[in-house]
Structures are given as C-alpha cells and as structure tokens.
Coordinates of N, CA and C in Angstrom, one line a residue:
T26 N 261.9 43.4 43.5 CA 263.2 43.7 42.8 C 263.2 43.0 41.4
A27 N 262.6 41.8 41.3 CA 262.6 41.2 39.9 C 261.8 42.0 39.1
R28 N 260.6 42.5 39.5 CA 259.7 43.4 38.6 C 260.5 44.7 38.2
K29 N 261.2 45.2 39.2 CA 261.9 46.5 38.9 C 263.0 46.3 37.8
K30 N 263.7 45.1 37.8 CA 264.7 44.8 36.9 C 264.1 44.6 35.5
L31 N 262.9 44.0 35.4 CA 262.2 43.9 34.2 C 261.7 45.2 33.6
V32 N 261.3 46.0 34.4 CA 260.8 47.4 34.0 C 261.9 48.2 33.5
E33 N 263.1 48.2 34.2 CA 264.2 48.9 33.7 C 264.8 48.4 32.5
R34 N 264.8 47.1 32.3 CA 265.2 46.5 31.0 C 264.3 46.9 29.9
H35 N 263.0 46.9 30.1 CA 262.0 47.3 29.1 C 262.2 48.8 28.7
H36 N 262.6 49.7 29.7 CA 262.7 51.1 29.5 C 264.1 51.3 28.7
R37 N 265.1 50.5 28.9 CA 266.3 50.6 28.2 C 266.1 50.2 26.7
W38 N 265.4 49.1 26.6 CA 265.0 48.6 25.2 C 264.1 49.7 24.5
K39 N 263.2 50.2 25.2 CA 262.3 51.3 24.5 C 263.1 52.5 24.2
E40 N 263.9 53.0 25.0 CA 264.7 54.2 24.7 C 265.6 54.0 23.5
E41 N 266.2 52.8 23.4 CA 267.0 52.5 22.2 C 266.3 52.3 21.0
E42 N 265.1 51.7 21.1 CA 264.3 51.3 19.9 C 263.7 52.6 19.3
Y43 N 263.3 53.5 20.2 CA 262.5 54.7 19.7 C 263.5 55.9 19.5
K44 N 264.7 55.8 19.6 CA 265.7 56.9 19.5 C 265.6 57.6 18.2
G45 N 265.5 57.0 17.0 CA 265.5 57.7 15.8 C 264.1 58.1 15.3
M46 N 263.1 57.8 16.0 CA 261.7 58.0 15.5 C 261.3 59.5 15.7
P47 N 260.4 60.0 14.8 CA 260.0 61.3 14.9 C 259.2 61.6 16.2
G48 N 259.4 62.8 16.8 CA 258.8 63.1 18.0 C 259.6 62.7 19.3
H49 N 260.8 62.0 19.1 CA 261.7 61.7 20.1 C 262.4 62.9 20.6
V50 N 262.3 63.2 21.9 CA 262.9 64.5 22.3 C 264.0 64.1 23.4
D51 N 265.2 64.6 23.0 CA 266.3 64.3 24.0 C 266.4 65.5 24.9
D52 N 266.0 66.6 24.6 CA 266.2 67.9 25.5 C 264.8 68.4 25.8
P53 N 264.2 68.1 26.9 CA 262.8 68.7 27.2 C 263.0 70.2 27.5
K54 N 262.0 70.9 27.0 CA 262.0 72.3 27.2 C 261.4 72.9 28.4
Q55 N 260.6 72.1 29.2 CA 260.0 72.6 30.4 C 260.9 72.6 31.6
V56 N 260.9 73.8 32.3 CA 261.8 73.9 33.4 C 260.9 74.5 34.6
D57 N 261.2 74.0 35.9 CA 260.4 74.5 36.9 C 261.1 75.8 37.6
D58 N 260.6 76.3 38.7 CA 261.1 77.5 39.2 C 262.6 77.4 39.6
Q59 N 263.1 76.3 40.1 CA 264.4 76.1 40.5 C 265.4 75.8 39.4
G60 N 264.9 75.8 38.1 CA 265.7 75.4 36.9 C 265.9 74.0 36.7
N61 N 265.1 73.1 37.4 CA 265.2 71.7 37.1 C 264.2 71.4 35.9
T62 N 264.7 70.4 35.1 CA 263.9 70.0 33.9 C 262.7 69.2 34.4
I63 N 261.5 69.4 33.8 CA 260.3 68.6 34.1 C 260.1 67.6 33.0
R64 N 260.1 66.4 33.4 CA 260.0 65.3 32.4 C 258.6 64.7 32.6
P65 N 258.0 64.3 31.6 CA 256.6 63.7 31.7 C 256.7 62.4 32.4
K66 N 255.7 62.1 33.2 CA 255.6 60.8 33.9 C 255.4 59.7 32.9
Y67 N 256.2 58.6 32.9 CA 256.0 57.5 32.0 C 255.1 56.5 32.6
L68 N 254.0 56.2 31.9 CA 253.0 55.3 32.3 C 252.9 54.2 31.3
S69 N 253.1 53.0 31.7 CA 252.9 51.7 30.8 C 252.4 50.7 31.6
N70 N 251.9 49.7 31.0 CA 251.5 48.4 31.7 C 252.7 47.6 32.3
H71 N 253.9 48.0 32.0 CA 255.1 47.5 32.7 C 255.4 48.1 34.0
T72 N 255.0 49.4 34.1 CA 255.3 50.1 35.2 C 254.2 50.2 36.2
H73 N 253.0 50.2 35.8 CA 251.8 50.3 36.6 C 250.9 49.1 36.6
Y74 N 250.4 48.7 37.7 CA 249.4 47.5 37.7 C 248.6 47.6 39.0
S75 N 247.4 47.0 38.9 CA 246.5 47.1 40.1 C 246.7 45.8 40.8
P76 N 247.0 45.8 42.1 CA 247.1 44.6 42.9 C 245.7 44.0 43.1
T77 N 244.6 44.7 43.0 CA 243.3 44.1 43.2 C 242.6 43.6 42.0
D78 N 243.0 44.2 40.8 CA 242.4 43.7 39.5 C 243.5 43.5 38.6
P79 N 244.0 42.2 38.3 CA 245.1 42.0 37.4 C 244.8 42.3 36.0
D80 N 243.4 42.4 35.6 CA 243.1 42.7 34.3 C 243.0 44.2 33.9
A81 N 243.3 45.1 34.9 CA 243.3 46.5 34.6 C 244.5 46.8 33.8
R82 N 244.3 47.8 32.9 CA 245.3 48.2 31.9 C 245.4 49.7 31.8
I83 N 246.6 50.2 31.4 CA 246.7 51.7 31.1 C 246.1 51.8 29.7
S84 N 245.2 52.9 29.8 CA 244.6 53.3 28.5 C 244.7 54.7 28.2
T85 N 244.4 55.1 27.0 CA 244.5 56.5 26.6 C 243.5 56.9 25.6
K86 N 243.1 58.1 25.6 CA 242.1 58.6 24.6 C 242.8 59.9 24.0
P87 N 242.4 60.3 22.9 CA 243.0 61.5 22.3 C 242.6 62.8 23.2
G88 N 243.6 63.6 23.6 CA 243.3 64.7 24.4 C 243.2 64.4 25.9
K89 N 243.3 63.2 26.2 CA 243.2 62.8 27.7 C 244.4 62.2 28.2
A90 N 244.6 62.2 29.5 CA 245.9 61.6 30.2 C 245.7 60.2 30.2
R91 N 246.8 59.5 30.2 CA 246.8 58.0 30.4 C 246.4 57.7 31.8
Q92 N 245.6 56.7 32.0 CA 245.2 56.3 33.3 C 245.0 54.8 33.3
L93 N 245.0 54.2 34.6 CA 244.7 52.8 34.8 C 243.2 52.6 34.9
N94 N 242.7 51.8 33.9 CA 241.2 51.5 33.8 C 241.0 50.1 34.0
Y95 N 239.9 49.8 34.5 CA 239.4 48.4 34.8 C 238.6 47.9 33.7
C96 N 238.5 46.6 33.5 CA 237.7 46.0 32.6 C 236.3 45.8 33.2
G97 N 235.3 46.0 32.5 CA 233.9 45.7 33.0 C 233.4 44.5 32.4
Q98 N 232.5 43.8 33.2 CA 231.9 42.6 32.7 C 230.4 42.7 32.8
V99 N 229.7 42.2 31.8 CA 228.2 42.2 31.8 C 227.8 40.9 31.5
A100 N 226.8 40.4 32.3 CA 226.2 39.1 32.1 C 224.6 39.3 31.9
V101 N 224.1 38.7 30.9 CA 222.7 38.9 30.6 C 222.1 37.4 30.6
D102 N 220.9 37.3 31.4 CA 220.1 36.2 31.3 C 218.8 36.5 30.6
D103 N 218.7 36.0 29.3 CA 217.5 36.4 28.5 C 216.2 35.7 29.0
A104 N 216.4 34.5 29.6 CA 215.2 33.7 30.1 C 214.5 34.4 31.2
H105 N 215.3 35.1 32.1 CA 214.7 35.7 33.3 C 214.8 37.2 33.2
H106 N 215.3 37.8 32.1 CA 215.3 39.3 31.9 C 216.2 39.9 33.0
V107 N 217.4 39.4 33.2 CA 218.3 39.9 34.3 C 219.6 40.3 33.7
I108 N 220.0 41.5 34.0 CA 221.3 42.0 33.5 C 222.2 42.3 34.8
T109 N 223.4 41.7 34.8 CA 224.2 42.0 36.0 C 225.6 42.5 35.4

C-alpha cells in the first residue's frame, strides 16, 4: 500500500507537470468494439520492478515497446584468460 501511494503521487505530479507540453493528449482517439477508450499502458520504474533483480529497469529504444530489462555483468581475468 505504501508503494501504491508513492506511485499514485508520482502519477499525479507527472500529469500536472506535463499538462502543457507538446504531445500531451487529453482525449485519446482509439476506441474498442464496445466503445470504450483504449489508453496506452503506462510503464515506468515507479510502477514496475523486478522482485528477483532490483537493478532491472524499464528501457526503451526507438520503434520498440518499453520493457523491463536486466543489467548484465562481465568479469575478465586477464592472467588466466577467463571471461565470465
């Protein structure tokens, strides 16, 4: 419940902060078969997290959907020619 309150507070702040910016849409144009408006799913590091990897973050690339990605680590031992 504490995390949910933080997320809701963040969303209220973001909604108010970005209200006058270009690209802000108050009235979405997409409608499903029953006449309900379809809103895009909001993904952010405040709303999504990985319980198994706390270093995972939401990332995005141009033309791709946002998704939760994990950080990779590489260790190299030059003396013994080992990469892990």
